């Protein structure tokens, strides 16, 4: 795959596909983490004299944080110390004129790419290539740089559509992500421990199936809703309130699949031995084997318990490789952050190589100032897809582009 160092961008028009999709509250972006992650690539291109066209998406149609990229332009301008002009268009005449008018070292950011209907659907590279978005912009672009690792598991026009038309290179963030994830997945160092939490249960089951079947993991620790599903699969009842909630969000149908994983790979999947609930306004920890578990009928589980944190911590501190995705509970409530913070602190204290990803995981790491983690991935879904053994469309597009243009690089 092409890297930034493979090209001289001076005076050339470069389309940089970034992923600046950020959390928004009351109409304002509340985290600039993804902006800072892509900043080295943006600076390199501008310092190299590129005419820079930045594209990103923000959320999905009809969601509360689906908005324009006007504030994205403001934040990026502040971080760079130079103007990144917001262009209220994507591939129409106004956008194309703005692209044509760029001077070396100048940058613009296009409107939210998902305002274009073509960008919503997942289509094969060949179909993405034929979209209006690609056909309108390709004649104006010399190079494409893809630094949107968090969207690498998606096949959409802005992400893969230029691959056979223009040389496409990895940005610094993309290169760093691929290097870290490849090291964690391909290493022979042992023990290799995966921590699967959060709410992306089906994705986590795919990861568990793949890494256990292919000998990439020695142990899997579970928490969050992933832990709930595996606990049910082991035959423990988690109470009426928790069962009803899991049924409502469609998780009960995954219990049989989790049971199959346990049948095939027992005892390599560990589940919590105790949980925490909100009982009369306070955190109450309940052992899974105690009579107090009757309280699960009326009180939802909000975290793993202290004994589980201790057991997981002992395992993690001795691990040589750790891959973690998703929190252990509702960490947004401080009294129920104990599990997530305890597990992530243990990962940070381990001398092994660690990769942690997922939006909620990252949020908890920054919120509670957890240090020592080797690599914090910007992509939750993309990271899970990678460790599931799936081919990521953006990485495949980068390979296609390399094969097409390598002789002229």
CSV table of C-alpha atoms in Angstrom, one decimal:
chain,number,residue,atom,x,y,z
A,1,UNK,CA,0.0,0.0,0.0
A,2,UNK,CA,1.1,3.5,-0.7
A,3,UNK,CA,2.4,5.8,2.1
A,4,UNK,CA,2.6,9.6,2.2
A,5,UNK,CA,6.3,9.4,1.7
A,6,UNK,CA,5.8,7.8,-1.7
A,7,UNK,CA,4.5,11.1,-3.3
A,8,UNK,CA,5.4,14.7,-3.7
A,9,UNK,CA,2.2,16.6,-3.2
A,10,UNK,CA,3.4,20.1,-4.0
A,11,UNK,CA,0.9,21.9,-6.2
A,12,UNK,CA,-1.3,18.8,-6.5
A,13,UNK,CA,-4.9,18.6,-5.5
A,14,UNK,CA,-5.4,16.0,-2.7
A,15,UNK,CA,-8.7,14.5,-1.5
A,16,UNK,CA,-8.2,13.6,2.2
A,17,UNK,CA,-10.9,11.2,3.5
A,18,UNK,CA,-10.9,11.7,7.2
A,19,UNK,CA,-13.3,10.5,9.9
A,20,UNK,CA,-14.1,13.5,12.0
A,21,UNK,CA,-17.5,12.0,13.1
A,22,UNK,CA,-17.6,13.3,16.7
A,23,UNK,CA,-19.9,13.3,19.8
A,24,UNK,CA,-22.2,16.3,19.9
A,25,UNK,CA,-24.2,17.7,22.8
A,26,UNK,CA,-26.6,20.6,22.4
A,27,UNK,CA,-25.4,21.2,18.9
A,28,UNK,CA,-21.7,21.4,19.8
A,29,UNK,CA,-18.8,19.0,19.3
A,30,UNK,CA,-17.6,17.9,22.7
A,31,UNK,CA,-14.5,16.0,21.8
A,32,UNK,CA,-11.7,16.9,19.4
A,33,UNK,CA,-9.9,13.6,19.7
A,34,UNK,CA,-10.5,12.5,16.1
A,35,UNK,CA,-9.3,16.0,14.9
A,36,UNK,CA,-6.1,15.6,16.8
A,37,UNK,CA,-5.6,12.1,15.5
A,38,UNK,CA,-5.7,13.2,11.9
A,39,UNK,CA,-3.7,16.4,12.4
A,40,UNK,CA,-0.3,15.0,11.6
A,41,UNK,CA,-1.5,14.0,8.1
A,42,UNK,CA,-3.2,17.3,7.5
A,43,UNK,CA,-0.1,19.2,8.5
A,44,UNK,CA,2.2,17.0,6.3
A,45,UNK,CA,0.0,17.6,3.3
A,46,UNK,CA,-0.2,21.3,3.7
A,47,UNK,CA,3.5,21.7,4.5
A,48,UNK,CA,4.2,19.7,1.4
A,49,UNK,CA,2.2,22.3,-0.6
A,50,UNK,CA,-0.9,20.2,-1.4
A,51,UNK,CA,-4.2,21.8,-2.4
A,52,UNK,CA,-6.2,20.0,0.2
A,53,UNK,CA,-9.8,19.0,0.0
A,54,UNK,CA,-11.0,17.3,3.2
A,55,UNK,CA,-14.1,15.1,3.3
A,56,UNK,CA,-15.8,13.6,6.3
A,57,UNK,CA,-19.2,12.4,7.5
A,58,UNK,CA,-21.0,13.3,10.7
A,59,UNK,CA,-23.6,10.7,12.0
A,60,UNK,CA,-26.5,9.4,10.0
A,61,UNK,CA,-29.7,10.9,8.6
A,62,UNK,CA,-32.4,11.6,11.2
A,63,UNK,CA,-30.1,11.2,14.2
A,64,UNK,CA,-29.7,14.1,16.7
A,65,UNK,CA,-26.0,14.6,15.9
A,66,UNK,CA,-26.5,14.6,12.1
A,67,UNK,CA,-25.3,18.1,11.2
A,68,UNK,CA,-23.1,20.2,8.9
A,69,UNK,CA,-19.3,20.3,8.9
A,70,UNK,CA,-19.2,24.0,9.7
A,71,UNK,CA,-18.0,23.4,13.2
A,72,UNK,CA,-15.6,20.8,12.1
A,73,UNK,CA,-14.0,23.4,9.9
A,74,UNK,CA,-13.7,25.8,12.8
A,75,UNK,CA,-12.1,23.2,15.1
A,76,UNK,CA,-9.7,22.1,12.5
A,77,UNK,CA,-8.8,25.7,11.7
A,78,UNK,CA,-8.0,26.4,15.4
A,79,UNK,CA,-5.9,23.3,15.8
A,80,UNK,CA,-3.9,24.0,12.6
A,81,UNK,CA,-3.5,27.7,13.1
A,82,UNK,CA,-4.8,28.5,9.6
A,83,UNK,CA,-8.1,28.6,7.9
A,84,UNK,CA,-9.9,25.5,6.7
A,85,UNK,CA,-12.8,26.9,4.7
A,86,UNK,CA,-16.2,25.3,5.1
A,87,UNK,CA,-17.7,24.6,1.7
A,88,UNK,CA,-21.5,24.2,1.8
A,89,UNK,CA,-21.5,21.7,-1.0
A,90,UNK,CA,-20.2,18.3,-1.8
A,91,UNK,CA,-19.7,17.7,-5.5
A,92,UNK,CA,-21.9,20.4,-7.1
A,93,UNK,CA,-20.6,23.4,-9.1
A,94,UNK,CA,-19.9,25.5,-6.0
A,95,UNK,CA,-17.7,22.8,-4.5
A,96,UNK,CA,-15.9,22.2,-7.8
A,97,UNK,CA,-15.1,25.9,-8.3
A,98,UNK,CA,-13.7,26.0,-4.7
A,99,UNK,CA,-11.5,23.0,-5.5
A,100,UNK,CA,-10.3,24.6,-8.7
A,101,UNK,CA,-9.5,27.8,-6.9
A,102,UNK,CA,-7.2,26.3,-4.2
A,103,UNK,CA,-3.6,27.4,-4.0
A,104,UNK,CA,-0.8,25.2,-2.6
A,105,UNK,CA,-1.0,25.0,1.2
A,106,UNK,CA,-4.7,25.9,1.3
A,107,UNK,CA,-7.4,23.7,2.6
A,108,UNK,CA,-11.2,23.4,2.4
A,109,UNK,CA,-13.6,20.9,4.1
A,110,UNK,CA,-16.6,19.8,2.1
A,111,UNK,CA,-20.1,19.5,3.5
A,112,UNK,CA,-21.1,16.4,5.5
A,113,UNK,CA,-20.6,13.7,2.9
A,114,UNK,CA,-23.7,11.8,4.1
A,115,UNK,CA,-25.8,14.7,2.9
A,116,UNK,CA,-25.3,12.9,-0.5
A,117,UNK,CA,-27.6,9.9,-0.9
A,118,UNK,CA,-24.9,7.9,-2.6
A,119,UNK,CA,-22.8,8.0,0.5
A,120,UNK,CA,-25.3,6.2,2.7
A,121,UNK,CA,-25.4,2.8,1.0
A,122,UNK,CA,-22.6,0.2,1.1
A,123,UNK,CA,-21.8,-0.8,-2.5
A,124,UNK,CA,-18.9,-2.7,-4.2
A,125,UNK,CA,-15.9,-0.7,-5.3
A,126,UNK,CA,-17.0,-0.9,-9.0
A,127,UNK,CA,-20.4,0.6,-8.2
A,128,UNK,CA,-18.9,3.3,-5.9
A,129,UNK,CA,-16.6,4.2,-8.9
A,130,UNK,CA,-19.7,5.0,-11.0
A,131,UNK,CA,-21.4,7.4,-8.6
A,132,UNK,CA,-21.9,11.0,-9.3
A,133,UNK,CA,-19.7,11.9,-6.3
A,134,UNK,CA,-16.7,10.1,-7.8
A,135,UNK,CA,-17.3,11.1,-11.4
A,136,UNK,CA,-17.7,14.8,-10.6
A,137,UNK,CA,-14.6,15.0,-8.4
A,138,UNK,CA,-12.2,12.6,-9.9
A,139,UNK,CA,-11.2,15.0,-12.8
A,140,UNK,CA,-10.2,17.6,-10.3
A,141,UNK,CA,-8.1,15.4,-8.0
A,142,UNK,CA,-4.5,14.2,-8.4
A,143,UNK,CA,-4.2,12.0,-5.3
A,144,UNK,CA,-6.4,10.5,-2.6
A,145,UNK,CA,-5.2,10.0,1.0
A,146,UNK,CA,-7.3,7.9,3.3
A,147,UNK,CA,-7.0,8.4,7.0
A,148,UNK,CA,-10.5,7.3,8.0
A,149,UNK,CA,-9.7,4.1,9.8
A,150,UNK,CA,-12.8,4.3,11.9
A,151,UNK,CA,-14.8,3.9,8.6
A,152,UNK,CA,-12.5,1.3,7.1
A,153,UNK,CA,-15.1,-1.4,7.4
A,154,UNK,CA,-17.5,0.5,5.1
A,155,UNK,CA,-17.6,0.4,1.3
A,156,UNK,CA,-18.9,3.8,0.2
A,157,UNK,CA,-17.9,6.2,-2.6
A,158,UNK,CA,-15.7,8.6,-0.7
A,159,UNK,CA,-13.9,5.7,0.9
A,160,UNK,CA,-13.2,3.3,-2.0
A,161,UNK,CA,-14.6,4.9,-5.2
A,162,UNK,CA,-11.3,6.6,-6.3
A,163,UNK,CA,-9.1,3.5,-5.9
A,164,UNK,CA,-8.7,2.6,-9.5
A,165,UNK,CA,-8.8,6.1,-10.8
A,166,UNK,CA,-6.2,7.9,-8.6
A,167,UNK,CA,-3.2,6.8,-6.5
A,168,UNK,CA,-4.5,6.3,-3.0
A,169,UNK,CA,-2.2,6.4,0.0
A,170,UNK,CA,-2.6,5.7,3.7
A,171,UNK,CA,-2.4,8.7,6.0
A,172,UNK,CA,-0.3,8.5,9.2
A,173,UNK,CA,-3.3,7.5,11.3
A,174,UNK,CA,-4.3,4.7,9.0
A,175,UNK,CA,-0.8,3.4,8.8
A,176,UNK,CA,-0.4,3.5,12.6
A,177,UNK,CA,-3.7,1.7,13.1
A,178,UNK,CA,-2.9,-1.1,10.7
A,179,UNK,CA,0.5,-1.6,12.1
A,180,UNK,CA,-0.8,-1.9,15.7
A,181,UNK,CA,-3.7,-4.2,14.9
A,182,UNK,CA,-1.6,-6.4,12.7
A,183,UNK,CA,1.0,-6.8,15.4
A,184,UNK,CA,-1.7,-7.7,18.0
A,185,UNK,CA,-3.4,-10.2,15.7
A,186,UNK,CA,-0.4,-11.8,14.1
A,187,UNK,CA,1.9,-12.2,17.1
A,188,UNK,CA,3.0,-15.5,18.6
A,189,UNK,CA,3.6,-14.0,22.0
A,190,UNK,CA,1.5,-15.6,24.8
A,191,UNK,CA,-0.7,-15.3,26.7
A,192,UNK,CA,-3.0,-13.3,24.3
A,193,UNK,CA,-6.1,-12.0,26.1
A,194,UNK,CA,-9.1,-10.4,24.5
A,195,UNK,CA,-11.5,-8.3,26.5
A,196,UNK,CA,-14.9,-8.0,24.9
A,197,UNK,CA,-17.5,-5.7,26.5
A,198,UNK,CA,-20.0,-3.1,25.5
A,199,UNK,CA,-23.1,-3.5,23.5
A,200,UNK,CA,-21.9,-4.7,20.1
A,201,UNK,CA,-22.6,-8.3,21.0
A,202,UNK,CA,-22.9,-9.8,17.5
A,203,UNK,CA,-19.6,-8.2,16.4
A,204,UNK,CA,-17.9,-9.4,19.6
A,205,UNK,CA,-19.2,-13.0,19.0
A,206,UNK,CA,-17.6,-12.9,15.6
A,207,UNK,CA,-14.3,-11.8,17.1
A,208,UNK,CA,-14.5,-14.6,19.7
A,209,UNK,CA,-15.3,-17.2,17.1
A,210,UNK,CA,-12.4,-16.1,14.8
A,211,UNK,CA,-9.6,-15.6,17.3
A,212,UNK,CA,-10.4,-18.8,19.2
A,213,UNK,CA,-10.8,-20.9,16.1
A,214,UNK,CA,-7.6,-19.6,14.6
A,215,UNK,CA,-5.5,-19.8,17.7
A,216,UNK,CA,-5.1,-16.0,18.0
A,217,UNK,CA,-6.4,-15.8,21.6
A,218,UNK,CA,-5.6,-17.8,24.7
A,219,UNK,CA,-8.4,-16.3,26.8
A,220,UNK,CA,-11.4,-14.1,26.4
A,221,UNK,CA,-12.8,-12.0,29.2
A,222,UNK,CA,-16.3,-10.6,28.9
A,223,UNK,CA,-18.3,-7.8,30.4
A,224,UNK,CA,-21.1,-5.4,29.5
A,225,UNK,CA,-23.9,-6.9,27.4
A,226,UNK,CA,-21.4,-9.3,25.9
A,227,UNK,CA,-20.8,-10.7,29.4
A,228,UNK,CA,-24.6,-10.9,29.9
A,229,UNK,CA,-25.1,-13.0,26.8
A,230,UNK,CA,-22.3,-15.4,27.7
A,231,UNK,CA,-23.5,-15.6,31.3
A,232,UNK,CA,-26.9,-16.7,30.1
A,233,UNK,CA,-25.3,-19.1,27.7
A,234,UNK,CA,-23.6,-20.7,30.8
A,235,UNK,CA,-27.0,-21.4,32.3
A,236,UNK,CA,-27.2,-18.6,34.8
A,237,UNK,CA,-30.4,-16.6,35.1
A,238,UNK,CA,-30.0,-12.8,35.3
A,239,UNK,CA,-33.4,-11.8,36.5
A,240,UNK,CA,-36.6,-10.6,34.8
A,241,UNK,CA,-35.6,-7.0,34.4
A,242,UNK,CA,-32.4,-7.9,32.6
A,243,UNK,CA,-33.9,-10.6,30.5
A,244,UNK,CA,-36.7,-8.3,29.4
A,245,UNK,CA,-34.2,-5.6,28.4
A,246,UNK,CA,-32.1,-8.0,26.4
A,247,UNK,CA,-35.2,-9.3,24.7
A,248,UNK,CA,-36.3,-5.8,23.8
A,249,UNK,CA,-33.0,-4.9,22.1
A,250,UNK,CA,-32.8,-8.3,20.3
A,251,UNK,CA,-29.9,-10.0,22.2
A,252,UNK,CA,-31.6,-13.1,23.4
A,253,UNK,CA,-31.4,-14.6,19.9
A,254,UNK,CA,-27.6,-14.6,20.3
A,255,UNK,CA,-27.5,-16.7,23.4
A,256,UNK,CA,-27.5,-20.0,21.4
A,257,UNK,CA,-24.5,-18.7,19.3
A,258,UNK,CA,-22.6,-17.9,22.5
A,259,UNK,CA,-23.4,-21.3,23.9
A,260,UNK,CA,-21.9,-22.9,20.8
A,261,UNK,CA,-18.7,-20.9,21.3
A,262,UNK,CA,-18.6,-22.1,24.9
A,263,UNK,CA,-19.2,-25.7,23.8
A,264,UNK,CA,-16.3,-25.5,21.3
A,265,UNK,CA,-13.8,-23.5,23.4
A,266,UNK,CA,-14.6,-24.0,27.1
A,267,UNK,CA,-12.9,-22.9,29.4
A,268,UNK,CA,-11.3,-20.2,27.3
A,269,UNK,CA,-14.2,-17.7,27.7
A,270,UNK,CA,-14.5,-16.2,31.2
A,271,UNK,CA,-17.6,-14.4,32.4
A,272,UNK,CA,-18.3,-12.2,35.5
A,273,UNK,CA,-18.7,-13.8,38.9
A,274,UNK,CA,-20.4,-10.8,40.4
A,275,UNK,CA,-22.4,-7.8,39.2
A,276,UNK,CA,-23.4,-4.4,40.5
A,277,UNK,CA,-26.9,-2.9,40.6
A,278,UNK,CA,-28.5,0.3,41.8
A,279,UNK,CA,-30.2,-0.6,45.0
A,280,UNK,CA,-32.0,2.3,46.7
A,281,UNK,CA,-29.7,4.8,45.1
A,282,UNK,CA,-26.4,3.1,46.0
A,283,UNK,CA,-24.1,0.6,44.3
A,284,UNK,CA,-24.8,-3.0,45.5
A,285,UNK,CA,-22.6,-5.9,44.4
A,286,UNK,CA,-24.2,-9.3,44.1
A,287,UNK,CA,-22.4,-12.6,43.7
A,288,UNK,CA,-23.8,-14.7,40.9
A,289,UNK,CA,-24.1,-17.7,43.2
A,290,UNK,CA,-25.7,-15.9,46.1
A,291,UNK,CA,-29.4,-15.8,47.1
A,292,UNK,CA,-29.3,-12.0,46.6
A,293,UNK,CA,-29.4,-12.5,42.8
A,294,UNK,CA,-33.2,-12.4,43.2
A,295,UNK,CA,-32.7,-8.7,43.2
A,296,UNK,CA,-31.9,-9.0,39.4
A,297,UNK,CA,-35.6,-9.5,38.9
A,298,UNK,CA,-36.3,-5.8,39.6
A,299,UNK,CA,-32.9,-4.1,39.3
A,300,UNK,CA,-30.9,-3.9,36.1
A,301,UNK,CA,-27.2,-4.9,36.1
A,302,UNK,CA,-25.1,-1.8,35.6
A,303,UNK,CA,-21.5,-3.1,36.0
A,304,UNK,CA,-19.3,-6.1,36.8
A,305,UNK,CA,-18.4,-6.5,40.5
A,306,UNK,CA,-15.2,-6.1,42.4
A,307,UNK,CA,-14.3,-9.8,42.5
A,308,UNK,CA,-14.6,-10.0,38.8
A,309,UNK,CA,-12.4,-6.9,38.4
A,310,UNK,CA,-9.8,-8.5,40.7
A,311,UNK,CA,-9.8,-11.8,38.8
A,312,UNK,CA,-9.6,-10.1,35.4
A,313,UNK,CA,-6.9,-7.8,36.6
A,314,UNK,CA,-4.7,-10.7,37.7
A,315,UNK,CA,-5.0,-12.3,34.2
A,316,UNK,CA,-4.4,-9.0,32.4
A,317,UNK,CA,-1.3,-8.1,34.3
A,318,UNK,CA,0.3,-11.3,33.2
A,319,UNK,CA,-0.7,-11.0,29.5
A,320,UNK,CA,1.8,-10.4,26.7
A,321,UNK,CA,-0.8,-9.2,24.2
A,322,UNK,CA,-4.2,-7.6,25.1
A,323,UNK,CA,-7.0,-6.6,22.7
A,324,UNK,CA,-10.0,-4.8,24.3
A,325,UNK,CA,-13.2,-3.3,23.0
A,326,UNK,CA,-16.1,-1.9,25.0
A,327,UNK,CA,-16.8,-1.0,28.6
A,328,UNK,CA,-17.7,-3.3,31.4
A,329,UNK,CA,-20.8,-1.4,32.4
A,330,UNK,CA,-22.5,2.0,32.5
A,331,UNK,CA,-19.3,3.9,33.1
A,332,UNK,CA,-21.1,7.3,32.5
A,333,UNK,CA,-22.4,6.9,36.1
A,334,UNK,CA,-19.4,7.3,38.3
A,335,UNK,CA,-20.5,4.6,40.8
A,336,UNK,CA,-20.8,2.1,38.0
A,337,UNK,CA,-17.4,2.9,36.3
A,338,UNK,CA,-15.5,0.7,38.8
A,339,UNK,CA,-15.5,-2.3,36.4
A,340,UNK,CA,-14.5,-0.4,33.3
A,341,UNK,CA,-11.8,1.7,35.1
A,342,UNK,CA,-10.5,-1.3,37.0
A,343,UNK,CA,-10.1,-3.4,33.9
A,344,UNK,CA,-8.6,-0.6,31.7
A,345,UNK,CA,-6.2,0.3,34.5
A,346,UNK,CA,-5.0,-3.3,34.7
A,347,UNK,CA,-4.5,-3.2,30.9
A,348,UNK,CA,-2.4,0.0,31.3
A,349,UNK,CA,-0.4,-1.6,34.1
A,350,UNK,CA,0.4,-4.7,32.0
A,351,UNK,CA,3.9,-4.9,30.5
A,352,UNK,CA,2.4,-6.5,27.4
A,353,UNK,CA,1.4,-4.9,24.1
A,354,UNK,CA,-2.2,-3.6,24.3
A,355,UNK,CA,-4.8,-2.3,21.8
A,356,UNK,CA,-8.0,-0.8,23.1
A,357,UNK,CA,-10.8,0.6,20.8
A,358,UNK,CA,-14.4,1.6,20.6
A,359,UNK,CA,-15.9,5.0,21.2
A,360,UNK,CA,-17.1,4.3,24.7
A,361,UNK,CA,-13.8,2.7,25.7
A,362,UNK,CA,-11.9,5.7,24.5
A,363,UNK,CA,-14.3,8.0,26.3
A,364,UNK,CA,-13.7,6.2,29.6
A,365,UNK,CA,-9.9,6.1,29.1
A,366,UNK,CA,-9.8,9.9,28.7
A,367,UNK,CA,-12.4,10.6,31.3
A,368,UNK,CA,-10.6,8.7,34.0
A,369,UNK,CA,-7.0,9.5,32.9
A,370,UNK,CA,-6.0,5.9,32.3
A,371,UNK,CA,-2.4,5.6,31.0
A,372,UNK,CA,0.0,2.9,29.8
A,373,UNK,CA,-2.1,1.5,26.9
A,374,UNK,CA,0.1,0.8,23.9
A,375,UNK,CA,-2.4,1.8,21.2
A,376,UNK,CA,-5.8,3.5,21.5
A,377,UNK,CA,-7.7,2.8,18.3
A,378,UNK,CA,-10.0,5.4,16.8
A,379,UNK,CA,-12.3,2.7,15.3
A,380,UNK,CA,-14.6,0.5,17.2
A,381,UNK,CA,-16.6,-1.2,14.4
A,382,UNK,CA,-13.5,-1.3,12.1
A,383,UNK,CA,-11.4,-2.8,14.8
A,384,UNK,CA,-13.9,-5.5,15.6
A,385,UNK,CA,-14.2,-6.3,11.9
A,386,UNK,CA,-10.4,-6.6,11.7
A,387,UNK,CA,-10.2,-9.0,14.6
A,388,UNK,CA,-13.2,-10.9,13.2
A,389,UNK,CA,-10.9,-11.8,10.3
A,390,UNK,CA,-13.0,-9.9,7.8
A,391,UNK,CA,-11.5,-8.0,4.9
A,392,UNK,CA,-11.9,-4.3,5.4
A,393,UNK,CA,-13.1,-2.6,2.2
A,394,UNK,CA,-10.8,0.5,2.6
A,395,UNK,CA,-7.7,-1.7,3.1
A,396,UNK,CA,-8.7,-3.7,0.0
A,397,UNK,CA,-9.1,-0.4,-2.0
A,398,UNK,CA,-5.7,0.7,-0.9
A,399,UNK,CA,-4.2,-2.6,-2.2
A,400,UNK,CA,-6.1,-2.2,-5.5
A,401,UNK,CA,-4.8,1.3,-5.9
A,402,UNK,CA,-1.3,0.3,-5.2
A,403,UNK,CA,-1.4,-2.5,-7.8
A,404,UNK,CA,-2.9,-0.1,-10.4
A,405,UNK,CA,-0.4,2.7,-9.9
A,406,UNK,CA,2.8,1.2,-8.3
A,407,UNK,CA,4.8,1.3,-11.6
A,408,UNK,CA,4.2,5.1,-11.9
A,409,UNK,CA,4.7,6.1,-8.3
